[in-house]
Amino acid sequence: MRNKITVLFCLMCTLFQAQTVVHVKDKESKMPVAYANVWKAESLYKTADSTGVFSIDPKETTTYFKITSVGYHDTIAKITAEIFLRPNRIALDEVKLVQRKFEKTLKLGKAKRGDNHYGVQWDTKMAMTAKYFPNDKTKGKYLSKAKFFATATNKNRLISVLVYSVGDDGKPDEILNTETLIYKLKKGTHVVEADFNSLNIEFPSNGIFIIIQHPLLEQNKSYSKDNNHPNGFFYEPLISIDGTDEFTDSWYFQEEWKRSKVYSLNVELLVSD
């Protein structure tokens, strides 16, 4: 029995040591960059944790990855112990200082518990979905808040919310956030409320996309109880959706942005003056 335990312990140590730990840092301040995204072959592959750390199989250290984070230039590099991201000064300089009134608020869409919900399966990495909101002649308005229902079977699940402009092809185009918006969920079903007021994002004439992104982190994993897939898992939280049999307003990212013909995200957007 002792020999078996020793062998098992050695095997566990070997597996643990087989991961290369990577630290993502700000090139100027040398401080960690929390929740940076790691892309492989046009798909979201991993997410760094709150300390800017992620791990990877040593066999993949010769592969080029793209590292992205709000407020930083995209960086394409091979994996090393430290990866430095260069701050995007242009994006920060474009923040507008405006005198908001907050006298009139308009609600678009509806946050509700839909007839279904979705998570992110381990073998798809379809971790980003988008809800399109047209601007029906709503002038002088700014994005205030986005709301949606999310379900977590454990505490401390995380969800990220982004704002994208609309491209000439009608797809999500450029990120408009100037800071990362990450929200920690309680166990159960609750409303996630993303606050955009401090970002002063004006509602564009051609509309906006609200992006929901699942950070691909260990703390978001929910492991399968199905004996046919004992090692399977998916990423929580589960996001409320309604089923549909044709495209309405929602998109998903899988190597590129595609229209969804099977669901519509139940997201509510508040805009104000």
PDB file of N, CA and C in Angstrom, residues 2 4-5 16 43 65 78 80 86 113 118 131 139 147 155 157 177 196 200 273:
ATOM      1  N   ARG A   2       1.968   1.222   0.816  1.00  0.00           N
ATOM      2  CA  ARG A   2       2.852   2.375   0.893  1.00  0.00           C
ATOM      3  C   ARG A   2       3.463   2.677  -0.466  1.00  0.00           C
ATOM      4  N   LYS A   4       2.221   1.975  -3.420  1.00  0.00           N
ATOM      5  CA  LYS A   4       1.196   2.533  -4.302  1.00  0.00           C
ATOM      6  C   LYS A   4       0.989   4.004  -4.017  1.00  0.00           C
ATOM      7  N   ILE A   5       0.949   4.348  -2.723  1.00  0.00           N
ATOM      8  CA  ILE A   5       0.759   5.755  -2.357  1.00  0.00           C
ATOM      9  C   ILE A   5       1.936   6.592  -2.818  1.00  0.00           C
ATOM     10  N   PHE A  16       1.897  18.109 -11.725  1.00  0.00           N
ATOM     11  CA  PHE A  16       1.872  19.493 -11.260  1.00  0.00           C
ATOM     12  C   PHE A  16       3.026  20.285 -11.862  1.00  0.00           C
ATOM     13  N   SER A  43      -9.093  31.706 -31.220  1.00  0.00           N
ATOM     14  CA  SER A  43     -10.068  31.320 -30.211  1.00  0.00           C
ATOM     15  C   SER A  43      -9.545  31.696 -28.829  1.00  0.00           C
ATOM     16  N   PHE A  65       1.043  33.077 -29.176  1.00  0.00           N
ATOM     17  CA  PHE A  65      -0.268  33.385 -28.632  1.00  0.00           C
ATOM     18  C   PHE A  65      -0.484  34.895 -28.702  1.00  0.00           C
ATOM     19  N   LYS A  78       5.612  34.325 -28.060  1.00  0.00           N
ATOM     20  CA  LYS A  78       5.751  32.971 -27.540  1.00  0.00           C
ATOM     21  C   LYS A  78       5.689  33.050 -26.018  1.00  0.00           C
ATOM     22  N   THR A  80       6.710  32.854 -22.329  1.00  0.00           N
ATOM     23  CA  THR A  80       7.880  32.923 -21.454  1.00  0.00           C
ATOM     24  C   THR A  80       7.377  33.107 -20.024  1.00  0.00           C
ATOM     25  N   ARG A  86       1.980  46.528 -23.335  1.00  0.00           N
ATOM     26  CA  ARG A  86       2.221  47.972 -23.425  1.00  0.00           C
ATOM     27  C   ARG A  86       0.909  48.731 -23.282  1.00  0.00           C
ATOM     28  N   ARG A 113     -35.544  36.098 -16.550  1.00  0.00           N
ATOM     29  CA  ARG A 113     -35.165  34.686 -16.547  1.00  0.00           C
ATOM     30  C   ARG A 113     -35.777  34.051 -17.783  1.00  0.00           C
ATOM     31  N   TYR A 118     -27.159  29.329 -20.913  1.00  0.00           N
ATOM     32  CA  TYR A 118     -25.975  28.704 -21.512  1.00  0.00           C
ATOM     33  C   TYR A 118     -24.742  28.934 -20.640  1.00  0.00           C
ATOM     34  N   LYS A 131     -25.007  41.103 -27.563  1.00  0.00           N
ATOM     35  CA  LYS A 131     -26.393  41.543 -27.772  1.00  0.00           C
ATOM     36  C   LYS A 131     -26.341  42.904 -28.453  1.00  0.00           C
ATOM     37  N   LYS A 139     -30.638  60.660 -29.378  1.00  0.00           N
ATOM     38  CA  LYS A 139     -29.487  61.552 -29.406  1.00  0.00           C
ATOM     39  C   LYS A 139     -29.119  62.020 -27.990  1.00  0.00           C
ATOM     40  N   LYS A 147     -27.981  44.976 -17.630  1.00  0.00           N
ATOM     41  CA  LYS A 147     -28.435  44.008 -16.632  1.00  0.00           C
ATOM     42  C   LYS A 147     -28.797  42.685 -17.304  1.00  0.00           C
ATOM     43  N   LYS A 155     -20.151  29.968  -5.133  1.00  0.00           N
ATOM     44  CA  LYS A 155     -19.817  31.382  -4.987  1.00  0.00           C
ATOM     45  C   LYS A 155     -18.507  31.699  -5.706  1.00  0.00           C
ATOM     46  N   ARG A 157     -17.958  32.800  -8.724  1.00  0.00           N
ATOM     47  CA  ARG A 157     -17.888  32.727 -10.182  1.00  0.00           C
ATOM     48  C   ARG A 157     -17.732  34.153 -10.714  1.00  0.00           C
ATOM     49  N   ASN A 177     -14.562  49.927 -23.949  1.00  0.00           N
ATOM     50  CA  ASN A 177     -14.198  50.010 -22.529  1.00  0.00           C
ATOM     51  C   ASN A 177     -12.840  50.677 -22.368  1.00  0.00           C
ATOM     52  N   PHE A 196     -21.739  51.436 -16.450  1.00  0.00           N
ATOM     53  CA  PHE A 196     -20.895  52.105 -17.443  1.00  0.00           C
ATOM     54  C   PHE A 196     -20.776  53.611 -17.206  1.00  0.00           C
ATOM     55  N   ASN A 200     -18.437  57.118 -19.498  1.00  0.00           N
ATOM     56  CA  ASN A 200     -18.937  58.180 -20.390  1.00  0.00           C
ATOM     57  C   ASN A 200     -18.926  57.759 -21.863  1.00  0.00           C
ATOM     58  N   ASP A 273     -29.160  60.744 -20.066  1.00  0.00           N
ATOM     59  CA  ASP A 273     -28.564  61.989 -20.571  1.00  0.00           C
ATOM     60  C   ASP A 273     -27.415  62.413 -19.672  1.00  0.00           C
TER      61      ASP A 273
END
